[in-house]
Each structure stands twice: as C-alpha cells, then as structure tokens.
C-alpha positions as semicolon CSV with decimal commas, in nm:
position;residue;x (nm);y (nm);z (nm)
1;Q;12,858;1,595;21,293
2;V;12,764;1,282;21,028
3;R;12,912;1,243;20,668
4;L;12,716;1,084;20,445
5;E;12,938;0,896;20,144
6;E;12,712;0,742;19,870
7;S;12,800;0,525;19,536
8;G;12,678;0,346;19,310
9;G;12,444;0,519;19,030
10;G;12,458;0,502;18,667
11;S;12,239;0,513;18,340
12;V;12,083;0,120;18,257
13;Q;11,799;0,070;18,062
14;A;11,499;-0,028;18,142
15;G;11,459;-0,367;18,375
16;G;11,818;-0,330;18,484
17;S;11,918;-0,299;18,799
18;L;12,240;-0,089;19,044
19;R;12,286;-0,087;19,379
20;L;12,291;0,171;19,540
21;S;12,609;0,232;19,894
22;C;12,624;0,477;20,178
23;V;12,860;0,468;20,463
24;A;12,807;0,676;20,758
25;S;13,049;0,832;20,934
26;G;13,139;1,104;21,211
27;Y;12,933;1,140;21,574
28;T;12,700;0,802;21,450
29;N;12,512;0,684;21,711
30;N;12,351;0,346;21,790
31;E;11,978;0,456;21,717
32;M;12,000;0,605;21,419
33;C;11,771;0,576;21,040
34;L;11,953;0,564;20,757
35;G;11,796;0,575;20,390
36;W;11,734;0,700;20,125
37;F;11,524;0,999;19,897
38;R;11,526;1,099;19,541
39;R;11,432;1,412;19,351
40;A;11,305;1,375;18,968
41;P;11,361;1,663;18,752
42;G;11,093;1,913;18,849
43;Q;10,963;1,734;19,151
44;E;10,991;1,737;19,508
45;R;11,238;1,499;19,692
46;K;11,021;1,160;19,813
47;G;11,126;0,929;20,043
48;V;11,236;0,584;19,884
49;A;11,342;0,360;20,121
50;V;11,489;0,374;20,482
51;T;11,563;0,140;20,768
52;Q;11,648;0,141;21,129
53;I;12,058;0,077;21,226
54;R;12,039;-0,170;21,513
55;G;11,733;-0,227;21,531
56;S;11,423;-0,320;21,288
57;G;11,203;-0,109;21,104
58;T;11,207;-0,079;20,702
59;Y;10,992;0,137;20,533
60;Y;10,941;0,140;20,166
61;A;10,764;0,401;19,917
62;D;10,500;0,182;19,758
63;S;10,655;0,329;19,380
64;V;10,919;0,090;19,425
65;K;10,764;-0,212;19,677
66;G;10,867;-0,519;19,532
67;R;11,137;-0,414;19,311
68;F;11,389;-0,212;19,527
69;T;11,567;-0,362;19,876
70;I;11,724;-0,175;20,155
71;S;11,977;-0,340;20,363
72;Q;12,239;-0,261;20,608
73;D;12,569;-0,343;20,745
74;D;12,508;-0,233;21,132
75;A;12,898;-0,264;21,255
76;E;12,997;-0,052;20,925
77;D;12,679;0,211;20,964
78;A;12,576;0,169;20,597
79;V;12,291;0,138;20,389
80;Y;12,303;-0,059;20,010
81;L;11,984;-0,010;19,777
82;E;11,941;-0,309;19,567
83;M;11,708;-0,166;19,293
84;N;11,578;-0,363;19,071
85;N;11,320;-0,407;18,758
86;L;11,444;-0,053;18,701
87;K;11,207;0,197;18,514
88;P;11,220;0,528;18,325
89;E;11,019;0,652;18,609
90;D;11,269;0,570;18,858
91;T;11,545;0,791;18,712
92;A;11,648;1,035;19,000
93;M;11,909;1,224;19,193
94;Y;11,930;0,930;19,488
95;Y;12,030;1,079;19,814
96;C;12,128;0,898;20,113
97;V;11,995;1,040;20,450
98;H;12,050;1,032;20,819
99;R;11,870;1,087;21,125
100;P;11,978;1,074;21,498
101;W;11,695;0,836;21,632
102;V;11,437;0,566;21,536
103;C;11,251;0,538;21,191
104;Y;10,892;0,587;21,286
105;P;10,682;0,457;21,034
106;G;10,405;0,763;21,049
107;S;10,668;1,002;20,895
108;W;10,943;0,828;20,779
109;S;10,915;0,995;20,417
110;L;10,908;1,338;20,558
111;S;11,205;1,525;20,410
112;S;11,232;1,760;20,667
113;D;11,283;1,489;20,931
114;Y;11,592;1,422;20,793
115;N;11,967;1,599;21,002
116;T;12,177;1,506;20,711
117;W;12,168;1,476;20,343
118;G;12,488;1,315;20,126
119;Q;12,586;1,484;19,804
120;G;12,392;1,232;19,577
121;T;12,387;1,012;19,308
122;L;12,216;0,982;18,967
123;V;12,030;0,691;18,827
124;T;11,952;0,735;18,513
125;V;11,701;0,459;18,343
126;S;11,628;0,460;17,941
127;S;11,316;0,329;17,802
C-alpha cells in the first residue's frame, strides 16, 4: 500500500506564491505517476499537474500552464508543485495522487486512474 504525505498549503493574496510537497512511501515501484488534483468548492476534482517518477512525461492543466511548475525528487519518491501568480480561482483543496504505472497523455487528468489519494491540503487565494 502506498501512503502520500502532503504539506505546504496556506493562504495568500492574489499574485502570491505557494509550494506544495508530497512524499510517497510504502509499496512504491519504479514506474509511477505522481501529481496533483484539486477540488474547488462546489466543483468536481480536476487534474492540475502530474509527472512520471524515474522517467519523462509531465502534464499540466491549461488553466495553470505558465504559472505552476511540477518537479520531482526520484530518490525520495517526492513531487513538488510550485504555484506562482496565484489567482482566487486557484482556491481549492489540493490532493496528491499516485498510480503505479506511467502517466498517459490521454488520460492523466482522469481521477479514476489514480489508486491512492492524499488527505489534501487547502490553498486559499484572496483578491
């Protein structure tokens, strides 16, 4: 079983920055896809960004391209989400997600493709 530990949420004003961290532990394998989804109040979960651990392949939602950057530490099975120029519409609960196979460009944003979800960390952006 894989466990995901998230940290780094908080409250900022529009235009500010935050960095989220997620470390996977337990039964991790060489090929796994780690990343972030979010759920805004009253909305469904949506993919934000994911990356292939110990491989290539990084995918972003159009709404965050150019503002968010996902990075990884393969040795630590960790991913990070650097969020810049935050907007009020980025306010959401952010969840670290994991699946034990590669990230696929055609399906990376499907929540049903991910086996494990973190507890979530809240990001609040005020105008």
